[in-house]
mmCIF file of C-alpha atoms and ligand atoms in Angstrom:
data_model
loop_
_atom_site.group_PDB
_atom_site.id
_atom_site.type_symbol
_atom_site.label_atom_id
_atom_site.label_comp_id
_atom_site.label_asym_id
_atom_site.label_seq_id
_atom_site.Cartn_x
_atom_site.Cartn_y
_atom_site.Cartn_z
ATOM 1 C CA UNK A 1 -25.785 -30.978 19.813
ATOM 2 C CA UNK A 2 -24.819 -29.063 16.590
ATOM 3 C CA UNK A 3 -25.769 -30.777 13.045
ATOM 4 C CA UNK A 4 -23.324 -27.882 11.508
ATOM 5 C CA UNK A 5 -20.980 -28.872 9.417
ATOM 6 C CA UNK A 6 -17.813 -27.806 10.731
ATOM 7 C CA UNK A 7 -15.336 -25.733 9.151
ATOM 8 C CA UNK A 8 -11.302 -24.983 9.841
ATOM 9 C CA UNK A 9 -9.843 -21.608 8.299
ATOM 10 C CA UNK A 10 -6.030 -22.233 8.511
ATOM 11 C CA UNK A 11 -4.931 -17.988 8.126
ATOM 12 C CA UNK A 12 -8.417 -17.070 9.098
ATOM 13 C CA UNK A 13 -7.379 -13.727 10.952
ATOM 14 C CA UNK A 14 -5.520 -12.697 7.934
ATOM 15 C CA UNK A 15 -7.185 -10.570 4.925
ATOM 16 C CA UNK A 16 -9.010 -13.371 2.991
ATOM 17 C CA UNK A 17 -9.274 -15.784 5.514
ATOM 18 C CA UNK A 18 -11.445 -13.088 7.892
ATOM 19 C CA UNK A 19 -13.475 -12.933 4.866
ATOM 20 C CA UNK A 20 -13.830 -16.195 4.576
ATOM 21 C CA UNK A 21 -14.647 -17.155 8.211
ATOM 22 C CA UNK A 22 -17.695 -13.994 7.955
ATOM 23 C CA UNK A 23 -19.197 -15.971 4.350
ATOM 24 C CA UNK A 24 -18.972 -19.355 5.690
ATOM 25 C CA UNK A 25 -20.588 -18.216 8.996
ATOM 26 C CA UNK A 26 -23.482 -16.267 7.324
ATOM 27 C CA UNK A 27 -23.570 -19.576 5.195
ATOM 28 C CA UNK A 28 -24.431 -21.319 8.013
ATOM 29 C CA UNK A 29 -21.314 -22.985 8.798
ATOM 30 C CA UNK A 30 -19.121 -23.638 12.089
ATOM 31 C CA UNK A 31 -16.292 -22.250 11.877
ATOM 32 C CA UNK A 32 -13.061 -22.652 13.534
ATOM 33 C CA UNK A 33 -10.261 -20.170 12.579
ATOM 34 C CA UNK A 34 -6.877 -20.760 13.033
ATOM 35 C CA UNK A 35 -4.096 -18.727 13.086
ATOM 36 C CA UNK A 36 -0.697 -17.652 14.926
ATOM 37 C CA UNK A 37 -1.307 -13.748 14.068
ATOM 38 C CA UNK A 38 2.017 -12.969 12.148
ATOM 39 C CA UNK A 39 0.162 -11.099 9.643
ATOM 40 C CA UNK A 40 -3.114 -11.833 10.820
ATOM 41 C CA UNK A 41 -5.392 -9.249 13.153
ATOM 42 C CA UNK A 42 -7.436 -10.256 16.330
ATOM 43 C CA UNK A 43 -9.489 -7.178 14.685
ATOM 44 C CA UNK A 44 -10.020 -8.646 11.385
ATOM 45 C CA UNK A 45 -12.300 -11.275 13.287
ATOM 46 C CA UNK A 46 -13.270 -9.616 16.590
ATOM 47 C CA UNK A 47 -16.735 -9.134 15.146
ATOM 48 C CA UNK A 48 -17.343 -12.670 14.561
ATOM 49 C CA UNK A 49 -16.698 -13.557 18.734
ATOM 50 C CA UNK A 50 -19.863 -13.235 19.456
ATOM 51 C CA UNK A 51 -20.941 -15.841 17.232
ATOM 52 C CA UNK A 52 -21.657 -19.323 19.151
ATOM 53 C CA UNK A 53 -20.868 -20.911 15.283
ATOM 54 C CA UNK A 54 -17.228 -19.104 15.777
ATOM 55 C CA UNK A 55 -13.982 -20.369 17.201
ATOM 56 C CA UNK A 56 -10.704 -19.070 17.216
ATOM 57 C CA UNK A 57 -7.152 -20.882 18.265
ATOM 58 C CA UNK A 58 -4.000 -19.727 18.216
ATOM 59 C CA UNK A 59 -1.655 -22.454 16.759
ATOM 60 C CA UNK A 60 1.275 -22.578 14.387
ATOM 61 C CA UNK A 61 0.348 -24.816 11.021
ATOM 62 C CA UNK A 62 4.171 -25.922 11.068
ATOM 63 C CA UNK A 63 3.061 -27.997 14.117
ATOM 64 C CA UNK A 64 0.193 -31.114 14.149
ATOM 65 C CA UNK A 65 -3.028 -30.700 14.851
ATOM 66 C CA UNK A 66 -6.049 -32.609 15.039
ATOM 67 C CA UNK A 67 -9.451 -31.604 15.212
ATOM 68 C CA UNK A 68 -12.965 -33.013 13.873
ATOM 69 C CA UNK A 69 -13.864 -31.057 10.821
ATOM 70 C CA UNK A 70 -15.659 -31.648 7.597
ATOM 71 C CA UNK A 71 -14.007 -28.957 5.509
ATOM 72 C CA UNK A 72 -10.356 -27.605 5.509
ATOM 73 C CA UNK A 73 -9.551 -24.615 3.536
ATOM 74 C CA UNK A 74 -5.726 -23.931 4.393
ATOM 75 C CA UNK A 75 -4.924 -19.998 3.530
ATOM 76 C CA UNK A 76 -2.074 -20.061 6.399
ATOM 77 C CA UNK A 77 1.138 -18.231 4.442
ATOM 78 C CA UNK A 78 2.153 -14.431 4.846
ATOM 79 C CA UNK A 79 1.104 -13.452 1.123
ATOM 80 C CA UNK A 80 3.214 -10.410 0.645
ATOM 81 C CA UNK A 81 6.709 -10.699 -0.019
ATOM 82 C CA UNK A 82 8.150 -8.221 2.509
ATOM 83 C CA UNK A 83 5.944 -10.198 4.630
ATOM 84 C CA UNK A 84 6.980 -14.024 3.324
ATOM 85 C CA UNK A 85 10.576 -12.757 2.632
ATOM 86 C CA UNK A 86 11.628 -11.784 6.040
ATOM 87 C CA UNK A 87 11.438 -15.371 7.080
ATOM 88 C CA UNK A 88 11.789 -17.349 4.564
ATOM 89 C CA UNK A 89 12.746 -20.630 6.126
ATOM 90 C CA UNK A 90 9.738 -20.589 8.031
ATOM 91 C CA UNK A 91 7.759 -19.426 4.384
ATOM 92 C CA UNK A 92 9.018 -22.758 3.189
ATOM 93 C CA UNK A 93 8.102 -24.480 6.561
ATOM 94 C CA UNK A 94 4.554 -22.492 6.735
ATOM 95 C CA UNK A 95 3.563 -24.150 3.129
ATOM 96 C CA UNK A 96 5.391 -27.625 3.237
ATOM 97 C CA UNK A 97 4.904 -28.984 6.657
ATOM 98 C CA UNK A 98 1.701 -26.847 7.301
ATOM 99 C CA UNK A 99 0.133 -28.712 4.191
ATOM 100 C CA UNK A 100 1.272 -31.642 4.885
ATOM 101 C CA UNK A 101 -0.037 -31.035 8.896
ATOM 102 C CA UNK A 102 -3.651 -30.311 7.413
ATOM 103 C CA UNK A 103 -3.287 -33.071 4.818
ATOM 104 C CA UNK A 104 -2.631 -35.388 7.859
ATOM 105 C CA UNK A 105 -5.391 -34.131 9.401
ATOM 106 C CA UNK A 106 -7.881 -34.502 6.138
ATOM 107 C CA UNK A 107 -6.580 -37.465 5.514
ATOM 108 C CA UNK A 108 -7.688 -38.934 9.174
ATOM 109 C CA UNK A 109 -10.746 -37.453 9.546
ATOM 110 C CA UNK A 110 -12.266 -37.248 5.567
ATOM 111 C CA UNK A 111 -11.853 -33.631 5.521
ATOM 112 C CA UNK A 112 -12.188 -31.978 1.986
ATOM 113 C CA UNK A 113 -9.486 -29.501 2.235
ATOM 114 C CA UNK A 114 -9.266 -26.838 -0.767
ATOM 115 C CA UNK A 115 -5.477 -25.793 -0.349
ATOM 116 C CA UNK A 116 -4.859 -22.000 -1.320
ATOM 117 C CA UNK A 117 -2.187 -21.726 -4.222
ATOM 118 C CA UNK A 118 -1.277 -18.718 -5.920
ATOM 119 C CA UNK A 119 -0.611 -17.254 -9.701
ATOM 120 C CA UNK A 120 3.590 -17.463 -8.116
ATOM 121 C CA UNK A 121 3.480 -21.157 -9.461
ATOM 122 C CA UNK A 122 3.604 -19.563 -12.800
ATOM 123 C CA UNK A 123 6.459 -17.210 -11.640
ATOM 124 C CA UNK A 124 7.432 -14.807 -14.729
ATOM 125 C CA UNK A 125 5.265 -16.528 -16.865
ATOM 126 C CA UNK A 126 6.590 -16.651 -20.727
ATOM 127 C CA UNK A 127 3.029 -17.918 -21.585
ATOM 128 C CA UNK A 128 0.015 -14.917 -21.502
ATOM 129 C CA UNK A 129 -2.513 -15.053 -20.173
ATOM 130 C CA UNK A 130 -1.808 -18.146 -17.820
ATOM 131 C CA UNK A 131 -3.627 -21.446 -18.555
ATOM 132 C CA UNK A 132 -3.575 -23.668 -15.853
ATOM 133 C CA UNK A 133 -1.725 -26.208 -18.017
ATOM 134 C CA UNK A 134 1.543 -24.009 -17.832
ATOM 135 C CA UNK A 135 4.101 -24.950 -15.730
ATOM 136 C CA UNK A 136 5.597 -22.146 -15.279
ATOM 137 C CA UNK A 137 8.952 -20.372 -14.714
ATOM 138 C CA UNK A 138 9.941 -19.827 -11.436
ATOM 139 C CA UNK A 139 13.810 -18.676 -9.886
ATOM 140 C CA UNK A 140 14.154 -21.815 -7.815
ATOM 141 C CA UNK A 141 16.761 -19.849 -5.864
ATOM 142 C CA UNK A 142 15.756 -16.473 -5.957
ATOM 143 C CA UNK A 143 13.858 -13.873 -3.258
ATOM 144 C CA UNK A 144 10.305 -15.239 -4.493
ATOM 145 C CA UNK A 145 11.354 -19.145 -4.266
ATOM 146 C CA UNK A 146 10.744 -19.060 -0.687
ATOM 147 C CA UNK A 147 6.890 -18.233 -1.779
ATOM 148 C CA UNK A 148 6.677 -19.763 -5.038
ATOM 149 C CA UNK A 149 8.283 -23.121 -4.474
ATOM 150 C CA UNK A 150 6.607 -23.524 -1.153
ATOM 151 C CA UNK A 151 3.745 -23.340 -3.051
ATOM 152 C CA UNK A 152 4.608 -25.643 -5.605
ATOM 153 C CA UNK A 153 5.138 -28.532 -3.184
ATOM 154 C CA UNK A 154 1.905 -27.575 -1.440
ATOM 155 C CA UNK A 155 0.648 -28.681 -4.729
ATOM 156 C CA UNK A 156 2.163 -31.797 -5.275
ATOM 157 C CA UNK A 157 1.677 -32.655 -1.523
ATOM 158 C CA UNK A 158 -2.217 -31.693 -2.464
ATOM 159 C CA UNK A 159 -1.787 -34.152 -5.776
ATOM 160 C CA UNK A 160 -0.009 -36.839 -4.087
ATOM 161 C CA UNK A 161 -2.266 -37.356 -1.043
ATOM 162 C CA UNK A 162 -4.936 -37.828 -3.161
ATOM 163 C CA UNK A 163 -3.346 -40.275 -5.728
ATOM 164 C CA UNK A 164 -1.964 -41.903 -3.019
ATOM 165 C CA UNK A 165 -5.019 -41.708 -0.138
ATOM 166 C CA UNK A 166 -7.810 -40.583 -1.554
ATOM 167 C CA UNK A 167 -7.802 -37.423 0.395
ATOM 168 C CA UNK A 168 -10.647 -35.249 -1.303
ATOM 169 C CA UNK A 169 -9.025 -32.002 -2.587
ATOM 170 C CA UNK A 170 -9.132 -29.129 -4.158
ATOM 171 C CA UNK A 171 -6.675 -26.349 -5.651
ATOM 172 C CA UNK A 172 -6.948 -22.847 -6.333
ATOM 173 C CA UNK A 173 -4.322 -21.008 -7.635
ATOM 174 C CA UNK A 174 -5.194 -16.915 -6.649
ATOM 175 C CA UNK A 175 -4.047 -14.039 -8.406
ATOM 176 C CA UNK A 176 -3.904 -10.539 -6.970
ATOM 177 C CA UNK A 177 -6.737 -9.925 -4.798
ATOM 178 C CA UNK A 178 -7.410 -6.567 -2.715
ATOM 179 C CA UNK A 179 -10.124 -4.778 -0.669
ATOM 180 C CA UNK A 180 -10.560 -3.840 2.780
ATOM 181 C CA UNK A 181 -8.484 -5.572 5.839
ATOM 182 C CA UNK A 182 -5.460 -5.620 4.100
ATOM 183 C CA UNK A 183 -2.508 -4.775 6.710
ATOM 184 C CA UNK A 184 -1.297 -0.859 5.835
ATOM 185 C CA UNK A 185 2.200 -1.234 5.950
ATOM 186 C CA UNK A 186 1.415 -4.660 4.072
ATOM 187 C CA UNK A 187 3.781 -3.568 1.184
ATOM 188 C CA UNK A 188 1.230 -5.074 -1.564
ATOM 189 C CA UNK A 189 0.694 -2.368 -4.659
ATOM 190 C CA UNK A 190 -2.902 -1.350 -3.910
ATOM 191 C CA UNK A 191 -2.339 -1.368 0.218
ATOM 192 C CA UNK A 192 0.925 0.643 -0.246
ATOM 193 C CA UNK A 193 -0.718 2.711 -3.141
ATOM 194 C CA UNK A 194 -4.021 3.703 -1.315
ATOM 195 C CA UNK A 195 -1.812 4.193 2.178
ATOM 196 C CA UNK A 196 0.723 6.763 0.348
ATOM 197 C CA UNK A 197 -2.378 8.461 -1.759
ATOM 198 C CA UNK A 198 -4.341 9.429 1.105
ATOM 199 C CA UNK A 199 -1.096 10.549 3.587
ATOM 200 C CA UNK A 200 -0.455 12.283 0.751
ATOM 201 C CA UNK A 201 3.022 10.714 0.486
ATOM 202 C CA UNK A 202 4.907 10.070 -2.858
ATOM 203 C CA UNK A 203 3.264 6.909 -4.692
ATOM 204 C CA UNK A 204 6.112 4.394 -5.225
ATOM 205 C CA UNK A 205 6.632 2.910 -8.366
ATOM 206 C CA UNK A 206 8.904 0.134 -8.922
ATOM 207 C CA UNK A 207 10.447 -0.119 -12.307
ATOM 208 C CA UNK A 208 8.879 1.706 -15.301
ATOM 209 C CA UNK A 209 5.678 0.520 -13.971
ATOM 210 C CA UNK A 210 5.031 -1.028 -17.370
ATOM 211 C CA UNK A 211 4.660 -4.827 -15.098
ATOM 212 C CA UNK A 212 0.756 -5.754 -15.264
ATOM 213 C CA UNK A 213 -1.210 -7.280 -12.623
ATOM 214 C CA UNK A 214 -5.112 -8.185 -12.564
ATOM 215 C CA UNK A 215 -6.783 -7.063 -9.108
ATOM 216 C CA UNK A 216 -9.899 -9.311 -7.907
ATOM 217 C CA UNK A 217 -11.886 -7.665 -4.956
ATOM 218 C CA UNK A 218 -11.879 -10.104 -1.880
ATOM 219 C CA UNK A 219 -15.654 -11.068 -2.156
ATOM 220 C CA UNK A 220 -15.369 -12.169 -5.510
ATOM 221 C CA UNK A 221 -12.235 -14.517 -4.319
ATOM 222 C CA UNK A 222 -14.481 -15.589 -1.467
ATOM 223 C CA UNK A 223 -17.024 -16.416 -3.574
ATOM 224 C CA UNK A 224 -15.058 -18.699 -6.084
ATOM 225 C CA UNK A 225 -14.004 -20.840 -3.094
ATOM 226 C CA UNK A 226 -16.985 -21.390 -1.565
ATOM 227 C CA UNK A 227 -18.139 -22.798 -5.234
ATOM 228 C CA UNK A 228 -14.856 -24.628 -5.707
ATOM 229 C CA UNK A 229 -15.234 -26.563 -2.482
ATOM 230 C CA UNK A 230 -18.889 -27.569 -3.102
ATOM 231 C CA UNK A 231 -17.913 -28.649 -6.609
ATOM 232 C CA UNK A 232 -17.839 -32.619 -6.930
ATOM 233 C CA UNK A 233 -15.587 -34.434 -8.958
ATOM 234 C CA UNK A 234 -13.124 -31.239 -9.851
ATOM 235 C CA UNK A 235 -9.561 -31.158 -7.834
ATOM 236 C CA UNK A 236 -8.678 -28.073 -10.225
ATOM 237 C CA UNK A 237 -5.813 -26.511 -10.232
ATOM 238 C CA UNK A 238 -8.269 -23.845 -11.436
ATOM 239 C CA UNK A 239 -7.141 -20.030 -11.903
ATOM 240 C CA UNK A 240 -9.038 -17.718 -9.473
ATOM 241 C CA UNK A 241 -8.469 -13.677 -10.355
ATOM 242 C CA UNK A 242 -9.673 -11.015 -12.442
ATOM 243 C CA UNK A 243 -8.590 -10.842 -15.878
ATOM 244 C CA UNK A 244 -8.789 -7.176 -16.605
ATOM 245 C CA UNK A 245 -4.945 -6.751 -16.980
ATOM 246 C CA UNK A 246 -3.176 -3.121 -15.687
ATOM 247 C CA UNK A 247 -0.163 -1.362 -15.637
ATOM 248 C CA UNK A 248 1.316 -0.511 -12.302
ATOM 249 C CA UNK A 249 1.536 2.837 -13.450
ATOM 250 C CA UNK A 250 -2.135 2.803 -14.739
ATOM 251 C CA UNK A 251 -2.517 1.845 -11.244
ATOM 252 C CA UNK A 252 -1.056 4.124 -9.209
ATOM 253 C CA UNK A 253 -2.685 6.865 -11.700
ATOM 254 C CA UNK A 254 -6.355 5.536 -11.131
ATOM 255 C CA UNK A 255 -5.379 5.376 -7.201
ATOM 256 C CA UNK A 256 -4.606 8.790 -7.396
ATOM 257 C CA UNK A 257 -7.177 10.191 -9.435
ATOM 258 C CA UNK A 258 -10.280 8.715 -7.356
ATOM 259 C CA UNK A 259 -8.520 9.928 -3.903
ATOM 260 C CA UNK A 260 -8.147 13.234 -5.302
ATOM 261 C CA UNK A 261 -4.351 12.868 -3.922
ATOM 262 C CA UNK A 262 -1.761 15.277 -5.247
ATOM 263 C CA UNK A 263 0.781 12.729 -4.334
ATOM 264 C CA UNK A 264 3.814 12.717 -6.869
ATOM 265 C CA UNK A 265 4.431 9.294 -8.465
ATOM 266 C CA UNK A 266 8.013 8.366 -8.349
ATOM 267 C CA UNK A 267 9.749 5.679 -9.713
ATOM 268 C CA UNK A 268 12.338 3.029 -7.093
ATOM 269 C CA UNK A 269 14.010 0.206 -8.187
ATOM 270 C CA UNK A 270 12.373 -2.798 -9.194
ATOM 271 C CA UNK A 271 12.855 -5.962 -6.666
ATOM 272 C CA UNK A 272 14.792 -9.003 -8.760
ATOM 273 C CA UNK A 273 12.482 -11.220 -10.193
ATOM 274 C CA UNK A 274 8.944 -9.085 -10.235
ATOM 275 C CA UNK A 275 7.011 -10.770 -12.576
ATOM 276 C CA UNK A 276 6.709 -9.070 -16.027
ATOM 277 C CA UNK A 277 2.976 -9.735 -16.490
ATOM 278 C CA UNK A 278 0.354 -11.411 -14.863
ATOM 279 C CA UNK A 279 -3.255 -12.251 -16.280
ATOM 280 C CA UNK A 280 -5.260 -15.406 -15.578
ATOM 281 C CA UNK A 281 -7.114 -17.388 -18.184
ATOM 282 C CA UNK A 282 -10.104 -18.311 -16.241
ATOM 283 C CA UNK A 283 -12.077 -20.047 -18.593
ATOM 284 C CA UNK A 284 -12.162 -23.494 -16.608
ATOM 285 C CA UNK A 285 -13.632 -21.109 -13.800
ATOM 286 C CA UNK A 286 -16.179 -20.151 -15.843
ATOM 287 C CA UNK A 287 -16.823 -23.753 -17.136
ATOM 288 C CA UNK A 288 -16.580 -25.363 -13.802
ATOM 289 C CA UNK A 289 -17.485 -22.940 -11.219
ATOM 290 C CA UNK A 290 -19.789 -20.579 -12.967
ATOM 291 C CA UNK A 291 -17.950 -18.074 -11.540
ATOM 292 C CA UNK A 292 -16.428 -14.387 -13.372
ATOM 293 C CA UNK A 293 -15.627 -11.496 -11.630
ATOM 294 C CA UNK A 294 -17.475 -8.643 -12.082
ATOM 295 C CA UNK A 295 -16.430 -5.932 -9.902
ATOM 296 C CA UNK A 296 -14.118 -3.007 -11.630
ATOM 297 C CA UNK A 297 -11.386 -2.000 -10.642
ATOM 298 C CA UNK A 298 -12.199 1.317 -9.650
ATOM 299 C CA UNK A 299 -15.365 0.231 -8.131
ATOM 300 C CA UNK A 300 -13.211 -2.056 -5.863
ATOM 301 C CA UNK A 301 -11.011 0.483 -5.133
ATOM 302 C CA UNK A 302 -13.522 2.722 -3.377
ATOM 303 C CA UNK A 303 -14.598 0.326 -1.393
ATOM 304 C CA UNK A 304 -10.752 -0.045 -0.313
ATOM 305 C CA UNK A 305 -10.150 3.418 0.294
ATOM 306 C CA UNK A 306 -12.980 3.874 2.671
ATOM 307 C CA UNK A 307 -11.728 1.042 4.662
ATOM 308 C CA UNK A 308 -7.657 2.780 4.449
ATOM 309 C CA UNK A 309 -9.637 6.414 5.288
ATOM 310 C CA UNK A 310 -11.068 5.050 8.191
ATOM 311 C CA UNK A 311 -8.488 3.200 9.585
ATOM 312 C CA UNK A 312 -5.923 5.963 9.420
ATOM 313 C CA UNK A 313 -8.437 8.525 10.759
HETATM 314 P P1 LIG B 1 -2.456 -12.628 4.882
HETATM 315 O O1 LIG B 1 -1.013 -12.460 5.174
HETATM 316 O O2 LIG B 1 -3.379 -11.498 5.214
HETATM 317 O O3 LIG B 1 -3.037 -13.908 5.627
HETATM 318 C C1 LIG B 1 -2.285 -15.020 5.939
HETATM 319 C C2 LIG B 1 -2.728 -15.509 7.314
HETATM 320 O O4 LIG B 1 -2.009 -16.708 7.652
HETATM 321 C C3 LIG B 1 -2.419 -14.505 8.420
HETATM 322 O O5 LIG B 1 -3.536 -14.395 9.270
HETATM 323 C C4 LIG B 1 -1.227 -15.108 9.152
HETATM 324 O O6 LIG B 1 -1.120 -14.695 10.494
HETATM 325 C C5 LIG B 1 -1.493 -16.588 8.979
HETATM 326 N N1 LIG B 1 -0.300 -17.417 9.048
HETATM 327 C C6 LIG B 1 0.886 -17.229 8.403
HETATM 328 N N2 LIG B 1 1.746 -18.213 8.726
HETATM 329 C C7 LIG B 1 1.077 -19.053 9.568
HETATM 330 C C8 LIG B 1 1.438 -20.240 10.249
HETATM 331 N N3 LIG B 1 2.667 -20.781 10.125
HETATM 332 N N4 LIG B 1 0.516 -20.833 11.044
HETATM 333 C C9 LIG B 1 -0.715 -20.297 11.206
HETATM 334 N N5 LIG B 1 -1.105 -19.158 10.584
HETATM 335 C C10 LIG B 1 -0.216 -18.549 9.786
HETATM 336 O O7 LIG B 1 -2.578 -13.009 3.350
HETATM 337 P P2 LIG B 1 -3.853 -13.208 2.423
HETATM 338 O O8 LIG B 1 -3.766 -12.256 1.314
HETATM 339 O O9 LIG B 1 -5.071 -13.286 3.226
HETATM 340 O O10 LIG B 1 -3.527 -14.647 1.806
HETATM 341 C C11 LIG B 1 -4.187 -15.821 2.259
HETATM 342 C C12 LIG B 1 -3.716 -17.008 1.423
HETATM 343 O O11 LIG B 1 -4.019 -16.780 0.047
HETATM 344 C C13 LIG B 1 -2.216 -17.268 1.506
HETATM 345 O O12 LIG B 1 -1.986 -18.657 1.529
HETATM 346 C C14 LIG B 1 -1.691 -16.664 0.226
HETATM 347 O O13 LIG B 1 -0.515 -17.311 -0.202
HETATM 348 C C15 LIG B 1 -2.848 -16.913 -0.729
HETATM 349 N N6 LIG B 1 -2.832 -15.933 -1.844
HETATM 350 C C16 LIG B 1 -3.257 -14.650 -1.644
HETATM 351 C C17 LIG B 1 -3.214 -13.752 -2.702
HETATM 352 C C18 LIG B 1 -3.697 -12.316 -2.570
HETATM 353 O O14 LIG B 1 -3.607 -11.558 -3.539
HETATM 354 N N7 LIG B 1 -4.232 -11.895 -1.451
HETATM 355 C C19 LIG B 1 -2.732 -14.161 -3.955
HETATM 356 C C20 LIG B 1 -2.286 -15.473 -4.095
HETATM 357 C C21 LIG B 1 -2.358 -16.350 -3.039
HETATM 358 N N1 LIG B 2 4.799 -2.458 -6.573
HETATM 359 C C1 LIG B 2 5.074 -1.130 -6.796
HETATM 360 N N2 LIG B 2 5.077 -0.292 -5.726
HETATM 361 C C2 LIG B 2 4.798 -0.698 -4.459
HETATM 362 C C3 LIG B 2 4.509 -2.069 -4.239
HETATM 363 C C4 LIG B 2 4.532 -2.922 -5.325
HETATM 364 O O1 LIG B 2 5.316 -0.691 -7.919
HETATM 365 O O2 LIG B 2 4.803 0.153 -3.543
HETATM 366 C C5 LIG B 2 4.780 -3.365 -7.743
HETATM 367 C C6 LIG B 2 5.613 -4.634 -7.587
HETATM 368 O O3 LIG B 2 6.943 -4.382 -7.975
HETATM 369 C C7 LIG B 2 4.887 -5.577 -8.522
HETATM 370 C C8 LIG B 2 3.430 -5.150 -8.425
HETATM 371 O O4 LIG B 2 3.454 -3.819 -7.906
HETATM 372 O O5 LIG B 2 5.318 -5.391 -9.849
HETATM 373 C C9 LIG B 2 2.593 -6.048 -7.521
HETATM 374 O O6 LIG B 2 3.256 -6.149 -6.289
HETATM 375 P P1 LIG B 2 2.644 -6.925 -5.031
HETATM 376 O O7 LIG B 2 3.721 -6.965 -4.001
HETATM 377 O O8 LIG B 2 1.346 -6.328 -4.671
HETATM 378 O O9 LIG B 2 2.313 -8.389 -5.554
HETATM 379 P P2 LIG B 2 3.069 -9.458 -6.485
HETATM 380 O O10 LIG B 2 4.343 -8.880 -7.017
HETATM 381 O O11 LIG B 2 3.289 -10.606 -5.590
HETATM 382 O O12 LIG B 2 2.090 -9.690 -7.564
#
């Protein structure tokens, strides 16, 4: 008999949940990762068969489930919008029923379940950097509300089942994060960047590039949710990211530069609604979670590119 606590990672073939499943299983966890594999790899977690501690099931979050766990942390939603845009009924369905299928789930068997949200909530935030007290400014109707307002019942769902049952939760809201096992043709800025760099393919920029983002490397994300779901007594929503702001164009130059690419960068058109700016505030991160990022950006990136150079090898 096993006294492991036992663990379900809903998305945990995907890039952070694979992550996730390896931390919690060197932290001595069980783990059981779900996933239906739409932008999830079998080889993101074939390493981690071999572990008795590991279990993987194919399922769809859309549909009930119930197993015996202790811990939920529910990553299951295609994070990139070519990715959550070319379905984006089942987007909505993927973060409204397949919350309120884990918060079911939590609910009946005392689960903690840390549900992951996302810097969208903010949408194109008129407030900078983002405080966790915004409420942002989101297209309700646009290509991104699919995503965004998905997410943004996830968190009331998340809210409401613990006013209303007690359910133990907890809510991070994740800006950019990159490293190794994202998918190549992924169509996030540092997968599609690094990809084009080393083929040595044009680097696309949409817009003037002048848009910021603020890039976290994976084990950094992984970290702060391991700490926010042994915190006690904190539901959040807390912001998780790095907040060294770029330029996409400072970007794409710095992606260049360390691959030694003599890619051109050109400029395409810029998808309706991309968020001006992005930077999270993350003092309550600090306060609460002891937790700050302190990987750069280019340090990060190498990391990344090794993983991109040996994949397309
Ligand atoms: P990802 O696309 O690599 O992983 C998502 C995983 O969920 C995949 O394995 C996919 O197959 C699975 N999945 C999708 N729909 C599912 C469904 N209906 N049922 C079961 N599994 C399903 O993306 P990621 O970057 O690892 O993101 C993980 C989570 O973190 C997502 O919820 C995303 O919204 C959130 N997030 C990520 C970022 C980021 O920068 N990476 C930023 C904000 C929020
Ligand atoms: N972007 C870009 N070229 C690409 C892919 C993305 O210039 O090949 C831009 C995109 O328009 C956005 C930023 O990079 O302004 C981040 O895009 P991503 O899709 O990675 O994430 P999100 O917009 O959700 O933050």
């Amino acid at each position: 008999m096993s006294y492991k606590k036992r663990v379900l990672v809903t998305g945990g073939a995907g890039f952070l949940g694979s992550h996730l499943c390896e931390r919690l299983l060197n932290d001595g966890f069980e783990v059981i990762c779900l996933d239906n594999f739409f932008t999830g790899r079998k080889e993101n977690i074939a390493h981690l068969l071999p572990n008795s501690s590991f279990e993987v099931i194919r399922h769809d979050v859309i549909e009930p489930i119930l197993l015996e766990v202790n811990y939920i942390y529910n990553l299951a939603c295609p994070a990139s919008p070519v990715h959550y845009q070319h379905n984006p009924v089942k987007t909505i369905k993927t973060s409204v029923a397949g919350t309120l299928n884990m918060l079911g789930m939590a609910k009946r068997v005392g689960a903690r379940m840390l549900q992951a949200s996302t810097s969208e909530v903010y949408g194109d935030p008129t407030c900078h950097p983002q405080v966790e007290s915004y409420w942002g400014n989101v297209n309700p109707i646009g290509p991104r509300a699919c995503y965004d307002e998905g997410k943004r019942c996830a968190e009331a769902l998340m809210f409401s089942y613990h006013d209303q049952n007690d359910v133990d939760i907890r809510v991070v809201r994740i800006f950019n994060t990159y490293g190794p096992r994202m998918l190549e043709n992924d169509g996030r800025v540092v997968s599609n960047f690094i990809v084009q760099a080393l083929r040595g393919e044009d680097i696309t920029v949409y817009g003037n590039g002048n848009q910021t983002r603020s890039f976290c490397y994976v084990d950094e994300m992984v970290d702060a949710f391991t700490r926010m779901m042994g915190t006690e007594d904190f539901s959040g929503p807390v912001n998780l990211g790095n907040p060294t702001e770029f330029t996409v164009f400072e970007l794409a130059e710095l992606v260049r530069e360390i691959t030694g690419s003599r890619s051109a960068i050109i400029h395409k058109e810029l998808p309706a609604d991309d968020p001006v700016q992005r930077q999270p505030d993350i003092t309550l991160a600090k306060e609460r979670l002891s937790w700050e990022p302190k990987v750069q950006l280019e340090e990060g990136l190498l990391k990344t590119i090794k993983f991109f150079k040996e994949l397309l090898a």
